[in-house]
Coordinates of C-alpha atoms and ligand atoms in Angstrom, one line a residue:
X1 CA 0.0 0.0 0.0
X2 CA 1.3 3.4 -1.0
X3 CA -0.2 6.8 -0.3
X4 CA -0.1 9.9 -2.5
X5 CA -0.9 13.6 -1.9
X6 CA -3.9 14.7 -3.9
X7 CA -2.4 18.1 -4.7
X8 CA 0.9 16.6 -6.0
X9 CA -0.9 13.9 -7.9
X10 CA -2.3 16.6 -10.1
X11 CA 1.2 17.6 -11.2
X12 CA 1.9 15.8 -14.5
X13 CA 5.7 16.3 -14.1
X14 CA 6.1 14.6 -10.8
X15 CA 5.9 11.0 -9.5
X16 CA 5.7 10.6 -5.8
X17 CA 4.7 8.2 -3.1
X18 CA 4.7 7.6 0.7
X19 CA 5.3 3.9 1.5
X20 CA 3.8 2.0 4.4
X21 CA 4.7 -1.3 6.1
X22 CA 2.6 -3.1 3.4
X23 CA 3.7 -3.5 -0.1
X24 CA 2.3 -6.3 -2.3
X25 CA 2.8 -9.5 -0.2
X26 CA 5.2 -7.9 2.3
X27 CA 4.0 -6.7 5.7
X28 CA 7.4 -5.4 6.9
X29 CA 8.4 -3.3 3.9
X30 CA 11.5 -1.6 5.3
X31 CA 13.5 0.7 3.1
X32 CA 16.4 1.6 5.4
X33 CA 19.5 -0.6 5.4
X34 CA 20.4 0.7 8.8
X35 CA 17.2 -0.1 10.7
X36 CA 14.6 -2.7 11.2
X37 CA 14.5 -6.5 11.6
X38 CA 15.0 -7.1 7.9
X39 CA 17.4 -4.4 7.0
X40 CA 19.3 -6.7 4.6
X41 CA 16.2 -6.6 2.4
X42 CA 16.1 -2.8 2.2
X43 CA 18.0 -2.4 -1.0
X44 CA 16.0 -5.0 -2.8
X45 CA 12.9 -3.2 -1.5
X46 CA 14.2 0.1 -2.9
X47 CA 14.5 -1.6 -6.3
X48 CA 10.9 -3.0 -6.0
X49 CA 9.3 0.3 -5.2
X50 CA 11.2 2.1 -8.0
X51 CA 10.1 -0.6 -10.5
X52 CA 6.5 -0.2 -9.3
X53 CA 6.6 3.6 -9.6
X54 CA 8.5 3.3 -12.9
X55 CA 11.3 5.5 -11.8
X56 CA 15.0 5.1 -12.3
X57 CA 16.7 3.0 -9.5
X58 CA 20.1 3.7 -11.0
X59 CA 19.8 7.4 -10.2
X60 CA 18.0 6.9 -6.9
X61 CA 19.7 9.3 -4.4
X62 CA 19.8 8.9 -0.6
X63 CA 21.3 11.0 2.2
X64 CA 22.5 10.2 5.7
X65 CA 19.8 11.9 7.7
X66 CA 21.3 13.3 10.9
X67 CA 18.5 15.5 12.5
X68 CA 20.5 18.5 11.4
X69 CA 19.8 21.4 9.0
X70 CA 22.1 20.3 6.2
X71 CA 20.7 20.6 2.6
X72 CA 22.3 18.9 -0.4
X73 CA 21.7 19.7 -4.0
X74 CA 21.6 16.6 -6.2
X75 CA 23.3 17.2 -9.5
X76 CA 25.1 15.1 -12.1
X77 CA 28.1 14.7 -9.8
X78 CA 26.2 13.0 -7.0
X79 CA 23.0 11.6 -8.6
X80 CA 22.6 7.9 -7.8
X81 CA 24.6 8.2 -4.5
X82 CA 23.6 6.1 -1.6
X83 CA 21.1 3.8 -3.2
X84 CA 23.1 0.8 -2.1
X85 CA 23.4 1.8 1.5
X86 CA 24.2 4.2 4.2
X87 CA 27.9 4.7 4.1
X88 CA 27.8 5.7 0.5
X89 CA 24.9 8.1 1.0
X90 CA 25.3 11.9 0.8
X91 CA 26.6 12.9 4.3
X92 CA 24.7 14.8 6.9
X93 CA 21.8 16.1 4.9
X94 CA 18.2 16.2 6.1
X95 CA 17.0 17.7 2.8
X96 CA 17.7 16.9 -0.8
X97 CA 16.9 19.1 -3.7
X98 CA 17.2 18.5 -7.4
X99 CA 16.2 20.0 -10.8
X100 CA 17.3 16.8 -12.6
X101 CA 14.6 14.8 -14.2
X102 CA 14.5 11.1 -13.8
X103 CA 16.5 11.3 -10.6
X104 CA 14.5 9.9 -7.7
X105 CA 15.0 11.2 -4.2
X106 CA 14.2 9.1 -1.2
X107 CA 14.0 9.9 2.5
X108 CA 13.2 7.6 5.5
X109 CA 11.3 7.8 8.7
X110 CA 9.7 6.1 11.6
X111 CA 7.7 9.0 13.2
X112 CA 9.4 12.1 11.8
X113 CA 7.2 13.8 9.2
X114 CA 8.8 13.8 5.7
X115 CA 7.9 16.8 3.6
X116 CA 7.9 17.3 -0.2
X117 CA 8.2 20.7 -1.9
X118 CA 7.7 20.9 -5.6
X119 CA 8.0 23.9 -8.0
X120 CA 6.2 22.8 -11.2
X121 CA 7.3 25.6 -13.5
X122 CA 11.0 25.1 -12.9
X123 CA 10.6 21.4 -12.2
X124 CA 12.5 21.5 -9.0
X125 CA 11.7 19.1 -6.2
X126 CA 12.9 18.8 -2.6
X127 CA 12.4 16.4 0.3
X128 CA 12.9 17.2 4.0
X129 CA 13.2 15.0 7.0
X130 CA 11.4 17.2 9.6
X131 CA 12.3 15.7 12.9
X132 CA 11.9 18.0 15.9
X133 CA 15.7 18.4 16.1
X134 CA 15.9 19.3 12.4
X135 CA 13.1 21.8 12.5
X136 CA 14.6 23.5 15.6
X137 CA 17.9 23.7 13.7
X138 CA 16.2 25.3 10.7
X139 CA 15.8 22.6 8.0
X140 CA 12.6 24.2 6.6
X141 CA 14.1 27.7 6.2
X142 CA 17.4 26.2 4.8
X143 CA 15.6 24.1 2.2
X144 CA 13.3 26.9 1.0
X145 CA 16.2 29.4 0.9
X146 CA 18.4 26.9 -1.0
X147 CA 15.7 26.4 -3.6
X148 CA 15.2 30.1 -4.0
X149 CA 18.9 31.0 -4.2
X150 CA 20.0 28.1 -6.5
X151 CA 17.0 27.6 -8.7
X152 CA 15.4 31.0 -8.7
X153 CA 12.0 29.5 -7.8
X154 CA 9.1 31.6 -6.7
X155 CA 8.0 30.4 -3.2
X156 CA 4.4 31.2 -4.1
X157 CA 4.5 28.5 -6.7
X158 CA 5.6 25.7 -4.3
X159 CA 3.2 22.8 -3.9
X160 CA 3.8 21.1 -0.5
X161 CA 2.9 17.8 1.0
X162 CA 3.4 17.0 4.7
X163 CA 3.6 13.2 5.3
X164 CA 2.7 11.0 8.2
X165 CA 4.5 11.5 11.5
X166 CA 4.1 11.4 15.3
X167 CA 0.8 13.2 16.0
X168 CA -0.3 15.4 18.9
X169 CA -2.6 12.6 20.0
X170 CA 0.4 10.4 21.0
X171 CA 3.7 12.3 20.9
X172 CA 4.4 12.7 24.6
X173 CA 7.1 15.1 25.5
X174 CA 8.7 16.3 28.8
X175 CA 9.9 19.6 30.2
X176 CA 13.4 19.1 28.8
X177 CA 11.9 18.7 25.3
X178 CA 10.0 21.9 25.8
X179 CA 13.1 23.7 26.8
X180 CA 14.9 22.4 23.7
X181 CA 12.3 23.3 21.2
X182 CA 11.8 26.8 22.7
X183 CA 15.2 27.8 21.3
X184 CA 13.4 28.1 17.9
X185 CA 10.9 30.9 17.3
X186 CA 7.3 30.1 18.0
X187 CA 7.6 26.3 18.5
X188 CA 6.7 26.3 22.2
X189 CA 3.2 27.2 21.0
X190 CA 2.8 23.7 19.6
X191 CA 3.2 22.0 23.0
X192 CA -0.3 20.6 23.9
X193 CA -0.9 20.4 27.6
X194 CA -3.7 18.3 29.0
X195 CA -4.5 17.4 32.6
X196 CA -2.3 14.4 32.8
X197 CA 0.2 14.7 30.0
X198 CA 1.9 16.9 27.5
X199 CA 2.3 16.2 23.8
X200 CA 3.9 18.1 20.8
X201 CA 2.0 19.0 17.6
X202 CA 4.9 18.4 15.3
X203 CA 2.7 18.7 12.2
X204 CA 1.4 22.1 13.4
X205 CA 5.0 23.2 14.0
X206 CA 6.0 22.3 10.5
X207 CA 3.0 24.1 9.0
X208 CA 3.9 27.2 11.0
X209 CA 7.5 27.1 9.7
X210 CA 6.3 26.6 6.1
X211 CA 4.0 29.5 6.5
X212 CA 6.7 31.6 8.1
X213 CA 8.8 30.9 5.0
X214 CA 6.2 32.4 2.7
X215 CA 4.2 29.3 1.7
X216 CA 0.4 29.8 1.7
X217 CA -1.8 27.3 3.5
X218 CA -3.7 26.7 0.3
X219 CA -0.4 25.3 -1.3
X220 CA 0.0 22.7 1.5
X221 CA -1.6 19.4 2.0
X222 CA -1.2 17.4 5.2
X223 CA -1.9 13.7 5.3
X224 CA -2.9 14.1 9.0
X225 CA -1.7 10.7 9.9
X226 CA -0.1 9.8 13.3
X227 CA 2.5 7.1 12.9
X228 CA 2.3 6.2 16.6
X229 CA -1.3 5.1 16.5
X230 CA -1.7 4.2 12.8
X231 CA 0.0 0.8 12.6
X232 CA 0.3 0.9 8.9
X233 CA 3.5 2.9 9.5
X234 CA 6.8 2.1 11.2
X235 CA 7.0 4.0 14.5
X236 CA 10.1 4.4 16.6
X237 CA 7.9 5.4 19.6
X238 CA 5.8 2.3 19.3
X239 CA 8.3 -0.3 18.1
X240 CA 11.6 1.0 19.5
X241 CA 14.9 0.0 17.9
X242 CA 13.3 -2.8 15.9
X243 CA 11.3 -0.3 13.9
X244 CA 11.9 -0.3 10.1
X245 CA 11.6 2.8 8.0
X246 CA 8.9 3.9 5.6
X247 CA 9.9 6.4 2.8
X248 CA 8.9 9.4 0.8
X249 CA 9.9 9.2 -2.8
X250 CA 9.9 11.8 -5.5
X251 CA 11.1 12.0 -9.1
X252 CA 10.4 14.5 -11.8
X253 CA 10.0 13.4 -15.5
Ligands
ZN1 ZN1 -1.6 9.1 17.5

Protein backbone atom coordinates (compact mmCIF):
# COMPACT_ATOMS: atom_id res chain seq x y z
CA UNK A 1 0.00 0.00 0.00
CA UNK A 2 1.33 3.39 -0.95
CA UNK A 3 -0.19 6.81 -0.33
CA UNK A 4 -0.10 9.93 -2.46
CA UNK A 5 -0.90 13.58 -1.88
CA UNK A 6 -3.95 14.74 -3.87
CA UNK A 7 -2.41 18.14 -4.70
CA UNK A 8 0.87 16.65 -5.99
CA UNK A 9 -0.93 13.87 -7.87
CA UNK A 10 -2.35 16.57 -10.14
CA UNK A 11 1.18 17.56 -11.20
CA UNK A 12 1.92 15.75 -14.46
CA UNK A 13 5.68 16.34 -14.15
CA UNK A 14 6.07 14.57 -10.81
CA UNK A 15 5.94 11.00 -9.55
CA UNK A 16 5.74 10.62 -5.77
CA UNK A 17 4.70 8.16 -3.07
CA UNK A 18 4.69 7.56 0.67
CA UNK A 19 5.28 3.92 1.50
CA UNK A 20 3.77 1.96 4.38
CA UNK A 21 4.65 -1.30 6.13
CA UNK A 22 2.62 -3.08 3.44
CA UNK A 23 3.70 -3.54 -0.14
CA UNK A 24 2.34 -6.33 -2.34
CA UNK A 25 2.76 -9.49 -0.19
CA UNK A 26 5.16 -7.85 2.29
CA UNK A 27 3.98 -6.68 5.70
CA UNK A 28 7.38 -5.39 6.86
CA UNK A 29 8.40 -3.29 3.86
CA UNK A 30 11.46 -1.60 5.32
CA UNK A 31 13.49 0.71 3.09
CA UNK A 32 16.42 1.57 5.39
CA UNK A 33 19.52 -0.59 5.38
CA UNK A 34 20.45 0.74 8.85
CA UNK A 35 17.21 -0.11 10.67
CA UNK A 36 14.55 -2.74 11.16
CA UNK A 37 14.50 -6.48 11.65
CA UNK A 38 15.01 -7.14 7.95
CA UNK A 39 17.45 -4.41 6.99
CA UNK A 40 19.27 -6.72 4.58
CA UNK A 41 16.17 -6.61 2.37
CA UNK A 42 16.07 -2.80 2.22
CA UNK A 43 18.05 -2.37 -1.01
CA UNK A 44 15.96 -5.01 -2.79
CA UNK A 45 12.85 -3.20 -1.49
CA UNK A 46 14.16 0.10 -2.90
CA UNK A 47 14.45 -1.61 -6.29
CA UNK A 48 10.92 -2.99 -5.99
CA UNK A 49 9.31 0.34 -5.21
CA UNK A 50 11.24 2.08 -8.01
CA UNK A 51 10.09 -0.57 -10.48
CA UNK A 52 6.53 -0.23 -9.26
CA UNK A 53 6.57 3.57 -9.64
CA UNK A 54 8.48 3.27 -12.94
CA UNK A 55 11.27 5.50 -11.75
CA UNK A 56 15.01 5.09 -12.28
CA UNK A 57 16.69 3.05 -9.52
CA UNK A 58 20.14 3.69 -11.03
CA UNK A 59 19.76 7.40 -10.25
CA UNK A 60 18.04 6.95 -6.88
CA UNK A 61 19.71 9.31 -4.42
CA UNK A 62 19.78 8.91 -0.65
CA UNK A 63 21.27 10.98 2.19
CA UNK A 64 22.50 10.24 5.68
CA UNK A 65 19.78 11.90 7.75
CA UNK A 66 21.27 13.30 10.93
CA UNK A 67 18.48 15.47 12.46
CA UNK A 68 20.46 18.55 11.41
CA UNK A 69 19.83 21.42 9.01
CA UNK A 70 22.11 20.32 6.16
CA UNK A 71 20.68 20.61 2.64
CA UNK A 72 22.26 18.85 -0.35
CA UNK A 73 21.70 19.69 -3.99
CA UNK A 74 21.60 16.60 -6.18
CA UNK A 75 23.27 17.24 -9.54
CA UNK A 76 25.10 15.15 -12.12
CA UNK A 77 28.07 14.70 -9.77
CA UNK A 78 26.17 12.98 -6.97
CA UNK A 79 22.99 11.63 -8.60
CA UNK A 80 22.59 7.94 -7.75
CA UNK A 81 24.61 8.23 -4.54
CA UNK A 82 23.57 6.14 -1.56
CA UNK A 83 21.08 3.81 -3.22
CA UNK A 84 23.10 0.76 -2.11
CA UNK A 85 23.39 1.77 1.51
CA UNK A 86 24.21 4.22 4.25
CA UNK A 87 27.95 4.68 4.14
CA UNK A 88 27.75 5.75 0.50
CA UNK A 89 24.85 8.14 1.03
CA UNK A 90 25.27 11.91 0.84
CA UNK A 91 26.62 12.88 4.29
CA UNK A 92 24.75 14.83 6.95
CA UNK A 93 21.77 16.07 4.92
CA UNK A 94 18.20 16.22 6.13
CA UNK A 95 17.03 17.70 2.85
CA UNK A 96 17.71 16.86 -0.78
CA UNK A 97 16.86 19.11 -3.73
CA UNK A 98 17.19 18.50 -7.44
CA UNK A 99 16.24 19.99 -10.78
CA UNK A 100 17.34 16.82 -12.58
CA UNK A 101 14.60 14.84 -14.22
CA UNK A 102 14.51 11.05 -13.84
CA UNK A 103 16.53 11.31 -10.61
CA UNK A 104 14.50 9.93 -7.70
CA UNK A 105 15.05 11.23 -4.18
CA UNK A 106 14.18 9.08 -1.18
CA UNK A 107 14.04 9.87 2.55
CA UNK A 108 13.22 7.58 5.46
CA UNK A 109 11.30 7.84 8.69
CA UNK A 110 9.74 6.10 11.65
CA UNK A 111 7.75 8.99 13.24
CA UNK A 112 9.37 12.14 11.81
CA UNK A 113 7.20 13.80 9.16
CA UNK A 114 8.76 13.76 5.70
CA UNK A 115 7.87 16.76 3.57
CA UNK A 116 7.92 17.25 -0.20
CA UNK A 117 8.21 20.67 -1.86
CA UNK A 118 7.74 20.93 -5.61
CA UNK A 119 8.00 23.86 -7.98
CA UNK A 120 6.21 22.78 -11.18
CA UNK A 121 7.30 25.64 -13.48
CA UNK A 122 11.02 25.09 -12.93
CA UNK A 123 10.58 21.37 -12.20
CA UNK A 124 12.54 21.50 -8.96
CA UNK A 125 11.72 19.07 -6.17
CA UNK A 126 12.92 18.80 -2.58
CA UNK A 127 12.43 16.39 0.30
CA UNK A 128 12.88 17.25 3.96
CA UNK A 129 13.19 15.05 7.02
CA UNK A 130 11.37 17.19 9.59
CA UNK A 131 12.32 15.66 12.91
CA UNK A 132 11.91 17.97 15.88
CA UNK A 133 15.67 18.44 16.08
CA UNK A 134 15.90 19.27 12.39
CA UNK A 135 13.09 21.84 12.51
CA UNK A 136 14.64 23.47 15.59
CA UNK A 137 17.92 23.74 13.66
CA UNK A 138 16.16 25.31 10.67
CA UNK A 139 15.81 22.57 8.04
CA UNK A 140 12.63 24.17 6.64
CA UNK A 141 14.11 27.65 6.16
CA UNK A 142 17.38 26.24 4.82
CA UNK A 143 15.60 24.11 2.24
CA UNK A 144 13.33 26.90 0.98
CA UNK A 145 16.25 29.37 0.90
CA UNK A 146 18.42 26.91 -1.01
CA UNK A 147 15.66 26.36 -3.58
CA UNK A 148 15.18 30.09 -3.96
CA UNK A 149 18.88 30.95 -4.23
CA UNK A 150 20.02 28.11 -6.47
CA UNK A 151 17.03 27.59 -8.72
CA UNK A 152 15.36 31.03 -8.66
CA UNK A 153 12.03 29.51 -7.75
CA UNK A 154 9.09 31.63 -6.68
CA UNK A 155 8.03 30.42 -3.23
CA UNK A 156 4.39 31.21 -4.08
CA UNK A 157 4.51 28.46 -6.73
CA UNK A 158 5.60 25.73 -4.33
CA UNK A 159 3.25 22.82 -3.85
CA UNK A 160 3.84 21.07 -0.55
CA UNK A 161 2.90 17.76 1.04
CA UNK A 162 3.43 16.98 4.73
CA UNK A 163 3.56 13.23 5.31
CA UNK A 164 2.70 10.96 8.23
CA UNK A 165 4.48 11.47 11.54
CA UNK A 166 4.12 11.45 15.30
CA UNK A 167 0.80 13.16 16.04
CA UNK A 168 -0.25 15.41 18.89
CA UNK A 169 -2.60 12.58 19.99
CA UNK A 170 0.38 10.38 20.98
CA UNK A 171 3.67 12.27 20.86
CA UNK A 172 4.37 12.66 24.57
CA UNK A 173 7.12 15.07 25.55
CA UNK A 174 8.68 16.31 28.77
CA UNK A 175 9.91 19.62 30.18
CA UNK A 176 13.39 19.05 28.82
CA UNK A 177 11.93 18.71 25.32
CA UNK A 178 9.95 21.93 25.75
CA UNK A 179 13.12 23.74 26.78
CA UNK A 180 14.94 22.41 23.70
CA UNK A 181 12.25 23.35 21.17
CA UNK A 182 11.80 26.77 22.75
CA UNK A 183 15.18 27.78 21.30
CA UNK A 184 13.43 28.10 17.91
CA UNK A 185 10.93 30.89 17.27
CA UNK A 186 7.29 30.06 17.98
CA UNK A 187 7.64 26.32 18.49
CA UNK A 188 6.66 26.29 22.16
CA UNK A 189 3.16 27.23 20.98
CA UNK A 190 2.79 23.69 19.64
CA UNK A 191 3.16 22.00 23.00
CA UNK A 192 -0.26 20.58 23.88
CA UNK A 193 -0.92 20.39 27.62
CA UNK A 194 -3.75 18.34 29.04
CA UNK A 195 -4.52 17.44 32.64
CA UNK A 196 -2.30 14.37 32.76
CA UNK A 197 0.20 14.73 29.99
CA UNK A 198 1.94 16.91 27.48
CA UNK A 199 2.33 16.22 23.76
CA UNK A 200 3.85 18.06 20.83
CA UNK A 201 2.03 19.01 17.64
CA UNK A 202 4.93 18.37 15.27
CA UNK A 203 2.74 18.71 12.17
CA UNK A 204 1.43 22.06 13.42
CA UNK A 205 4.99 23.25 14.05
CA UNK A 206 6.04 22.30 10.51
CA UNK A 207 3.01 24.07 8.99
CA UNK A 208 3.89 27.15 11.02
CA UNK A 209 7.47 27.13 9.72
CA UNK A 210 6.33 26.59 6.12
CA UNK A 211 3.97 29.53 6.48
CA UNK A 212 6.74 31.59 8.12
CA UNK A 213 8.82 30.93 4.99
CA UNK A 214 6.19 32.36 2.68
CA UNK A 215 4.18 29.30 1.68
CA UNK A 216 0.42 29.84 1.73
CA UNK A 217 -1.75 27.27 3.52
CA UNK A 218 -3.66 26.74 0.26
CA UNK A 219 -0.44 25.33 -1.26
CA UNK A 220 0.04 22.75 1.50
CA UNK A 221 -1.60 19.36 2.00
CA UNK A 222 -1.16 17.42 5.23
CA UNK A 223 -1.94 13.73 5.35
CA UNK A 224 -2.92 14.14 8.99
CA UNK A 225 -1.70 10.66 9.92
CA UNK A 226 -0.14 9.83 13.29
CA UNK A 227 2.46 7.07 12.87
CA UNK A 228 2.32 6.16 16.56
CA UNK A 229 -1.35 5.13 16.51
CA UNK A 230 -1.68 4.20 12.81
CA UNK A 231 0.02 0.82 12.65
CA UNK A 232 0.33 0.87 8.87
CA UNK A 233 3.50 2.86 9.53
CA UNK A 234 6.76 2.06 11.23
CA UNK A 235 7.03 3.95 14.50
CA UNK A 236 10.12 4.36 16.64
CA UNK A 237 7.94 5.38 19.58
CA UNK A 238 5.76 2.25 19.25
CA UNK A 239 8.35 -0.32 18.11
CA UNK A 240 11.63 1.00 19.47
CA UNK A 241 14.94 0.03 17.90
CA UNK A 242 13.32 -2.80 15.91
CA UNK A 243 11.30 -0.31 13.86
CA UNK A 244 11.91 -0.32 10.13
CA UNK A 245 11.58 2.82 8.02
CA UNK A 246 8.95 3.95 5.55
CA UNK A 247 9.90 6.38 2.81
CA UNK A 248 8.87 9.44 0.84
CA UNK A 249 9.94 9.21 -2.78
CA UNK A 250 9.87 11.83 -5.52
CA UNK A 251 11.08 11.98 -9.10
CA UNK A 252 10.39 14.52 -11.84
CA UNK A 253 9.96 13.44 -15.46
ZN1 LIG B 1 -1.62 9.14 17.54
